Amino acid sequence: MADSNSLSRKRWWYLMPVIFITYSLAYLDRANYGFAAAAGIDSDLGITKATSSLSGALFFLGYFFFQVPCAIYAVQRSIRRLIFFSLILWGLCATATGFVSNIPVLMGIRFLLGVVEAAVFPAMLIFISNWFTSAERSRANTLLILGNPVTVLWMSVVSGYLVQAHGWRGMFIIEGLPAIAWAVIWYVLVRDKPNQVNWLNEQEKRQLQDALDAEQRHVKPMRNYGEAMRSKTTIMLCAAHACWCVGSFGFMMWMPTIIKSAATIDIVSVGWLSAAPYLVAIIAMLLASTFSDRLRNRKIFVWPPLLIASVAFFISYLIGAHSFWTSYAFMTIALVGMYAPYGPFFAIVPELVSRNVAGVSMGLISSCGALGAFAGSYLVGYLHGLTGSPGASYVLLAFALLGASILMFCVRATPSEDPVPSLKSEAIR
């Protein structure tokens, strides 16, 4: 028997840095639009407030339409090739944003950026399920999704300085190029499954595959993708993720603009204030995923933080413009509540759905999240432009997250109440 500790260390050290950097670059090229909006892209291109919110949100519309097709390709063909071409294409789209001269081209590029990035998240979740067991999956998912807050953390500071030095055009060009270079590194380092690598010996490959196969013994096989998509649990997780993303992406996309309008400060200070809450979110994500794996209870680490985030946004609404720093503190609490549950949430699906369809189920859930992100990004930008203050946006975010929390509380992941998958003994109670 191979040393399990050695096998575990090899996978974490070989794979997670590559996974993290790849998702981090994807998040960089989708999230920096908020800084362009705060830096004057609207006035430079003659964009109205409503059009600005639509331009920022179009990314998620492209993301929505292509999540499931990309997940199917990842399952049936190759994650490695899919991400390789996606890296090149999204790097080109992101860089091209720095050269736009009119509104239709900007909208087209934002939509295409969403299309080519649609592969990343479901493919990475499938990749993790190919390499990590259920006892590790929440932490692995969290290290993937940490590419989100960690990227926003450093991007908020770097983008502020880049905008100050080179304008929003220079920011887009400079921040789009790393993805193209990383595509080559990704293709050299990554293989789709354990039996394709040379850094595990045959005994280690067999041990890992046996562990992954054992997890599926009590999960009822499903006939096809349609059966997986009709599962009551899958539908509820889709709805919860859509509401959740209305809140998280609506706030993330427009946080720099909200801060800049609430406090009279320069763009570099906006960057630092936008970055700080993500540091706290990173710590919360690591704690939630660690205890989720240890206790094998996913739900308890999902719906309560979302409820706390909802309440925090509602308190920020009540405070209004009376105290920027108090409102900012509750914004930080809300952001932490939105990010902490991601690892446990995406560890749920492989524990409930058979391996042959789990990837597509994750793609569908992620796709519904993209639709929520589109709605949140558009509505938050639109309401802020319409009212000139973040109050109405806070109410929208509060109700969206409340809906996500209620849906997750109501998910009943037990064999008797969801006829499609059967649970393992360590799955969600």
mmCIF file of N, CA and C in Angstrom, residues 26 33 78 87 91 209 279 302 325 352 371:
data_model
loop_
_atom_site.group_PDB
_atom_site.id
_atom_site.type_symbol
_atom_site.label_atom_id
_atom_site.label_comp_id
_atom_site.label_asym_id
_atom_site.label_seq_id
_atom_site.Cartn_x
_atom_site.Cartn_y
_atom_site.Cartn_z
ATOM 1 N N ALA A 26 -8.587 34.018 -14.639
ATOM 2 C CA ALA A 26 -9.938 34.164 -15.191
ATOM 3 C C ALA A 26 -10.704 35.236 -14.430
ATOM 4 N N TYR A 33 -13.539 45.191 -14.785
ATOM 5 C CA TYR A 33 -14.428 46.158 -15.417
ATOM 6 C C TYR A 33 -14.946 47.190 -14.416
ATOM 7 N N SER A 78 -11.719 16.473 -23.007
ATOM 8 C CA SER A 78 -10.487 16.800 -22.286
ATOM 9 C C SER A 78 -10.582 18.157 -21.598
ATOM 10 N N LEU A 87 -7.866 29.837 -22.110
ATOM 11 C CA LEU A 87 -6.881 30.801 -21.610
ATOM 12 C C LEU A 87 -6.424 31.755 -22.716
ATOM 13 N N GLY A 91 -7.629 35.714 -22.778
ATOM 14 C CA GLY A 91 -6.559 36.710 -22.701
ATOM 15 C C GLY A 91 -6.626 37.697 -23.845
ATOM 16 N N GLN A 209 -7.552 5.694 -7.308
ATOM 17 C CA GLN A 209 -8.734 5.298 -8.075
ATOM 18 C C GLN A 209 -9.664 4.423 -7.242
ATOM 19 N N LEU A 279 -9.566 40.048 2.345
ATOM 20 C CA LEU A 279 -8.602 39.387 3.229
ATOM 21 C C LEU A 279 -9.334 38.629 4.326
ATOM 22 N N VAL A 302 -23.251 26.664 4.844
ATOM 23 C CA VAL A 302 -23.722 27.397 3.677
ATOM 24 C C VAL A 302 -24.840 28.367 4.020
ATOM 25 N N TRP A 325 -18.105 54.636 7.434
ATOM 26 C CA TRP A 325 -17.269 53.579 7.991
ATOM 27 C C TRP A 325 -18.094 52.476 8.650
ATOM 28 N N LEU A 352 -23.774 13.593 -3.964
ATOM 29 C CA LEU A 352 -25.177 13.259 -4.158
ATOM 30 C C LEU A 352 -25.480 12.656 -5.524
ATOM 31 N N LEU A 371 -26.427 33.201 -14.579
ATOM 32 C CA LEU A 371 -27.639 33.969 -14.881
ATOM 33 C C LEU A 371 -27.960 34.927 -13.732
#
